[in-house]
Every structure is written in structure tokens, then in C-alpha cells.
CSV table of C-alpha atoms in Angstrom, one decimal:
chain,number,residue,atom,x,y,z
A,1,UNK,CA,5.2,-12.3,-8.4
A,2,UNK,CA,1.6,-11.7,-9.0
A,3,UNK,CA,0.7,-8.7,-11.2
A,4,UNK,CA,-2.0,-6.1,-10.5
A,5,UNK,CA,-2.8,-3.4,-13.1
A,6,UNK,CA,-4.7,-0.2,-12.8
A,7,UNK,CA,-6.3,1.9,-15.5
A,8,UNK,CA,-5.9,4.7,-16.1
A,9,UNK,CA,-2.6,5.6,-14.7
A,10,UNK,CA,-3.4,9.3,-14.7
A,11,UNK,CA,-6.6,11.1,-15.2
A,12,UNK,CA,-7.4,14.8,-15.2
A,13,UNK,CA,-11.1,15.7,-15.0
A,14,UNK,CA,-13.3,18.7,-14.5
A,15,UNK,CA,-15.0,19.3,-11.2
A,16,UNK,CA,-18.4,17.6,-11.1
A,17,UNK,CA,-17.6,14.8,-13.4
A,18,UNK,CA,-17.3,11.1,-12.5
A,19,UNK,CA,-14.2,9.0,-13.0
A,20,UNK,CA,-13.9,5.2,-13.0
A,21,UNK,CA,-10.7,3.5,-12.1
A,22,UNK,CA,-10.1,-0.2,-12.8
A,23,UNK,CA,-8.0,-2.6,-10.9
A,24,UNK,CA,-7.2,-6.0,-12.4
A,25,UNK,CA,-5.4,-9.0,-11.1
A,26,UNK,CA,-3.7,-10.3,-14.2
A,27,UNK,CA,-2.4,-13.8,-13.2
A,28,UNK,CA,-4.4,-14.8,-10.2
A,29,UNK,CA,-7.9,-14.6,-8.9
A,30,UNK,CA,-8.7,-12.2,-6.1
A,31,UNK,CA,-11.8,-12.5,-4.1
A,32,UNK,CA,-10.7,-9.5,-2.1
A,33,UNK,CA,-9.3,-6.3,-3.3
A,34,UNK,CA,-8.5,-3.1,-1.4
A,35,UNK,CA,-8.7,0.5,-2.4
A,36,UNK,CA,-6.3,3.0,-0.8
A,37,UNK,CA,-5.9,6.7,-1.1
A,38,UNK,CA,-2.5,8.4,-0.7
A,39,UNK,CA,-1.8,12.1,-0.3
A,40,UNK,CA,1.7,13.4,-1.0
A,41,UNK,CA,4.2,12.4,1.5
A,42,UNK,CA,1.7,10.4,3.5
A,43,UNK,CA,1.1,6.7,4.0
A,44,UNK,CA,-1.7,4.8,2.4
A,45,UNK,CA,-5.1,5.2,3.8
A,46,UNK,CA,-7.5,2.3,3.4
A,47,UNK,CA,-10.8,3.4,1.9
A,48,UNK,CA,-12.7,0.2,1.4
A,49,UNK,CA,-12.4,-3.5,1.1
A,50,UNK,CA,-14.0,-5.0,-2.0
A,51,UNK,CA,-15.2,-8.6,-2.0
A,52,UNK,CA,-16.3,-10.3,-5.2
A,53,UNK,CA,-20.0,-10.6,-5.5
A,54,UNK,CA,-20.9,-8.6,-2.4
A,55,UNK,CA,-21.0,-5.0,-1.2
A,56,UNK,CA,-17.8,-3.3,-0.4
A,57,UNK,CA,-16.9,-2.5,3.2
A,58,UNK,CA,-16.0,1.1,3.7
A,59,UNK,CA,-13.8,2.6,6.3
A,60,UNK,CA,-15.1,5.2,8.7
A,61,UNK,CA,-15.3,8.6,7.1
A,62,UNK,CA,-15.3,7.3,3.5
A,63,UNK,CA,-18.6,8.2,1.7
A,64,UNK,CA,-19.9,5.1,-0.1
A,65,UNK,CA,-22.1,7.1,-2.3
A,66,UNK,CA,-19.2,9.2,-3.5
A,67,UNK,CA,-16.7,6.3,-4.0
A,68,UNK,CA,-18.6,3.6,-5.7
A,69,UNK,CA,-16.9,0.2,-5.7
A,70,UNK,CA,-17.9,-2.7,-7.9
A,71,UNK,CA,-16.2,-6.1,-7.7
A,72,UNK,CA,-18.0,-8.0,-10.4
A,73,UNK,CA,-15.5,-10.7,-11.1
A,74,UNK,CA,-12.5,-12.4,-9.5
A,75,UNK,CA,-10.1,-10.3,-11.5
A,76,UNK,CA,-11.7,-6.9,-11.6
A,77,UNK,CA,-12.7,-4.2,-9.1
A,78,UNK,CA,-13.7,-0.7,-10.1
A,79,UNK,CA,-13.7,2.5,-8.1
A,80,UNK,CA,-15.9,5.3,-9.4
A,81,UNK,CA,-15.3,8.8,-7.9
A,82,UNK,CA,-18.6,10.5,-8.4
A,83,UNK,CA,-19.0,14.2,-8.8
A,84,UNK,CA,-15.4,14.7,-8.3
A,85,UNK,CA,-14.1,17.9,-6.7
A,86,UNK,CA,-10.5,19.3,-6.4
A,87,UNK,CA,-10.2,17.9,-2.9
A,88,UNK,CA,-10.6,14.4,-4.4
A,89,UNK,CA,-7.4,14.9,-6.2
A,90,UNK,CA,-5.1,12.2,-4.9
A,91,UNK,CA,-3.2,9.0,-5.8
A,92,UNK,CA,-5.5,6.0,-5.7
A,93,UNK,CA,-4.0,2.6,-5.3
A,94,UNK,CA,-5.7,-0.8,-5.4
A,95,UNK,CA,-4.4,-4.1,-4.1
A,96,UNK,CA,-5.5,-7.6,-4.6
A,97,UNK,CA,-5.3,-10.4,-2.0
A,98,UNK,CA,-3.8,-13.6,-3.4
A,99,UNK,CA,-6.0,-16.0,-1.5
A,100,UNK,CA,-4.4,-18.9,-3.3
A,101,UNK,CA,-1.1,-18.2,-1.7
A,102,UNK,CA,-0.3,-16.9,1.7
A,103,UNK,CA,-2.8,-14.1,1.5
A,104,UNK,CA,-0.2,-11.8,0.2
A,105,UNK,CA,-1.3,-8.4,-0.9
A,106,UNK,CA,-0.1,-7.2,-4.3
A,107,UNK,CA,-0.4,-3.6,-5.3
A,108,UNK,CA,-1.3,-1.9,-8.5
A,109,UNK,CA,0.8,0.9,-9.8
A,110,UNK,CA,-1.7,3.5,-8.7
A,111,UNK,CA,-3.9,6.1,-10.5
A,112,UNK,CA,-3.2,9.8,-10.1
A,113,UNK,CA,-6.5,11.8,-10.2
A,114,UNK,CA,-6.4,15.5,-10.7
A,115,UNK,CA,-9.6,17.3,-10.5
A,116,UNK,CA,-9.6,20.9,-11.9
B,1,UNK,CA,-11.4,19.5,4.7
B,2,UNK,CA,-7.9,20.6,5.6
B,3,UNK,CA,-5.3,18.0,4.9
B,4,UNK,CA,-2.7,17.8,7.7
B,5,UNK,CA,0.4,16.6,6.1
B,6,UNK,CA,2.6,14.1,7.8
B,7,UNK,CA,6.3,14.7,7.0
B,8,UNK,CA,8.0,11.4,6.5
B,9,UNK,CA,11.0,10.7,8.6
B,10,UNK,CA,14.1,10.4,6.4
B,11,UNK,CA,17.1,8.1,6.7
B,12,UNK,CA,20.2,9.1,4.8
B,13,UNK,CA,22.9,6.5,4.3
B,14,UNK,CA,26.1,6.3,2.3
B,15,UNK,CA,26.1,4.1,-0.7
B,16,UNK,CA,27.5,0.7,0.3
B,17,UNK,CA,26.6,1.1,4.0
B,18,UNK,CA,23.8,-0.9,5.6
B,19,UNK,CA,20.4,0.6,6.3
B,20,UNK,CA,18.1,-0.1,9.1
B,21,UNK,CA,14.5,1.1,8.9
B,22,UNK,CA,12.3,0.7,12.0
B,23,UNK,CA,8.6,0.4,12.5
B,24,UNK,CA,6.5,0.2,15.5
B,25,UNK,CA,3.2,-1.6,15.1
B,26,UNK,CA,0.1,-1.3,17.2
B,27,UNK,CA,-1.9,-4.5,17.3
B,28,UNK,CA,-0.5,-7.4,19.4
B,29,UNK,CA,-2.9,-9.7,17.5
B,30,UNK,CA,-1.3,-9.0,14.1
B,31,UNK,CA,0.0,-12.2,12.6
B,32,UNK,CA,1.7,-11.2,9.5
B,33,UNK,CA,3.9,-8.3,8.5
B,34,UNK,CA,5.2,-7.0,5.2
B,35,UNK,CA,7.7,-4.4,4.1
B,36,UNK,CA,6.9,-2.4,1.0
B,37,UNK,CA,9.1,-0.1,-1.1
B,38,UNK,CA,7.4,2.8,-2.9
B,39,UNK,CA,9.2,4.8,-5.5
B,40,UNK,CA,7.9,8.2,-6.5
B,41,UNK,CA,4.6,8.0,-8.5
B,42,UNK,CA,4.4,4.3,-8.3
B,43,UNK,CA,2.5,1.8,-6.2
B,44,UNK,CA,4.0,-0.1,-3.3
B,45,UNK,CA,6.3,-3.0,-4.2
B,46,UNK,CA,6.5,-6.1,-1.9
B,47,UNK,CA,10.0,-6.6,-0.5
B,48,UNK,CA,9.8,-9.2,2.2
B,49,UNK,CA,7.3,-10.6,4.7
B,50,UNK,CA,7.4,-12.4,8.1
B,51,UNK,CA,4.9,-14.3,10.1
B,52,UNK,CA,4.4,-13.7,13.8
B,53,UNK,CA,5.8,-17.2,14.6
B,54,UNK,CA,9.2,-16.0,13.3
B,55,UNK,CA,11.6,-13.4,14.6
B,56,UNK,CA,13.9,-13.1,11.6
B,57,UNK,CA,13.7,-13.7,7.9
B,58,UNK,CA,16.3,-13.1,5.2
B,59,UNK,CA,15.9,-12.3,1.6
B,60,UNK,CA,18.3,-11.1,-1.0
B,61,UNK,CA,20.2,-8.2,0.6
B,62,UNK,CA,17.3,-7.6,3.0
B,63,UNK,CA,16.5,-9.0,6.5
B,64,UNK,CA,13.4,-8.4,8.5
B,65,UNK,CA,13.4,-8.7,12.3
B,66,UNK,CA,10.3,-9.0,14.4
B,67,UNK,CA,10.2,-8.3,18.1
B,68,UNK,CA,6.8,-9.1,19.3
B,69,UNK,CA,7.6,-8.2,22.9
B,70,UNK,CA,7.9,-4.5,22.1
B,71,UNK,CA,5.9,-4.7,18.8
B,72,UNK,CA,8.8,-3.6,16.7
B,73,UNK,CA,9.7,-4.5,13.2
B,74,UNK,CA,12.8,-3.6,11.3
B,75,UNK,CA,14.1,-3.8,7.8
B,76,UNK,CA,17.8,-4.1,7.2
B,77,UNK,CA,19.2,-3.5,3.7
B,78,UNK,CA,22.8,-4.6,3.2
B,79,UNK,CA,25.2,-2.7,0.9
B,80,UNK,CA,22.6,0.0,0.2
B,81,UNK,CA,22.5,1.1,-3.5
B,82,UNK,CA,21.2,4.2,-5.2
B,83,UNK,CA,18.3,2.2,-6.5
B,84,UNK,CA,17.2,1.6,-2.9
B,85,UNK,CA,16.2,5.2,-2.6
B,86,UNK,CA,12.5,5.2,-1.9
B,87,UNK,CA,9.8,5.3,0.8
B,88,UNK,CA,9.5,2.2,2.8
B,89,UNK,CA,6.3,1.1,4.6
B,90,UNK,CA,5.7,-1.6,7.1
B,91,UNK,CA,2.3,-3.1,7.2
B,92,UNK,CA,0.7,-5.4,9.8
B,93,UNK,CA,-2.2,-7.7,9.1
B,94,UNK,CA,-5.0,-7.6,11.7
B,95,UNK,CA,-7.8,-9.8,10.5
B,96,UNK,CA,-8.3,-9.2,6.8
B,97,UNK,CA,-7.1,-5.7,6.7
B,98,UNK,CA,-3.5,-4.4,6.4
B,99,UNK,CA,-2.6,-1.4,8.4
B,100,UNK,CA,0.3,0.7,7.1
B,101,UNK,CA,2.9,2.6,9.1
B,102,UNK,CA,3.7,6.2,8.2
B,103,UNK,CA,6.7,5.3,6.0
B,104,UNK,CA,10.4,6.2,6.0
B,105,UNK,CA,12.2,7.9,3.2
B,106,UNK,CA,15.5,6.3,2.5
B,107,UNK,CA,18.0,8.6,0.7
B,108,UNK,CA,21.2,7.0,-0.6
B,109,UNK,CA,24.1,9.4,-0.7
B,110,UNK,CA,26.8,8.9,-3.4
């Protein structure tokens, strides 16, 4: 199956700093990528839909100025958590849509963010 | 803000038995459904999918059943193994977005 990677896998940062998370589709091109957030023992919550070459579409309640998304190429989308606070600590998961197939969605391994 | 935790329903089965995990979906216009497996600390892993023009699809040890009349999806795992222990999510595609169910934790007892 298609492979999606995320980097870093775990990051610990101080409150007030910004953290960038990368999502890459390794063996296919993805015009659309999704960013999810997952709290412990909860389901995935869609944060935004990232389309290559255009602005991301954010879900209701997600601050676009706090969670900056850039989808500059067909294989890379980045999520930057700006001025991170402890409540931003979570598991962030990206997925990429394989538009060349049946529009399957393939997930990255996730990034654990811990804000001190 | 306060985070209201949702405690995942848990299904416990004996090793070797069959498991059935159920999911109710919400959008009658959803045309594509996927089951994912998520192990602790990892991203979701695709298991099997089904399109709305089908009511059953079989994979290796897994079967997905779709009942559009009652908007119900189920995942059947045959001869459940310890490695099947994980959280299982169903997802429905409505338009471009995928909407995930709350998840079910499967525990395999020795």
C-alpha cells in the first residue's frame, strides 16, 4: 500500500514556541491531505483539509492562525502549531488522498506533541 | 477548554473466536466506507473498504458488511489473534471528507 510519513514522530517543546510537523506521501502524489488531532481514548477529529497550491479549509472551531497549513507540493504538507500551549498537546495525524487510485486515504504514523 | 473524554466501548473476545465490531454511520449520502485499525501510539492502518453499491466484502480474515437501510456497518474478524488487539474505527466518506466513528477497543483474551 501507499506510504505516508510524518516528521517528527514526537516533539516536546516549551510553551510559546512554534512547532512544524511534516507529512509526506512517499510513493504517490496527493493533491489533498488531511490533518487530524486525536486526544487519548478519542476518535480522530478533522482539523483541516489541505489542497496543493491553495489555502487549506479549516473545520469549524479550528483557528487557522494558530494551526498554519502549507501544502506546497504534491508530496508534502506541513502543519505549524504556533505559540504552542499545554492544551495543544495531542497526537496529530495526517493522511493523504490517493487520487490516482480509488481515493483511498492513507495515514501517517502520527506526531505526538507535548507542550510543557 | 475542558476536554470531555469519550471512553471507547470495549469488545473482549477469546483468542480463536470471531469478532464482530459494529458501527452506525450518519450520512445516507456517504458512498464509501473504510475500517481502520489503530494500535497504541500509531496512526490508523487501513483494513478493508466497501462502496455503497455493495453490501459485503471479504478480505483476509476480515469481512465488512454494509446495511444502508439502517446505516450500519460491521467488521467481522475470523479467528481473532492477539495481534488483532487494537482500536478499530469506521469511517464514512461524505463528499471529500471522511468522518470517523468513535472507535471500539478490541481486547483479545488468551
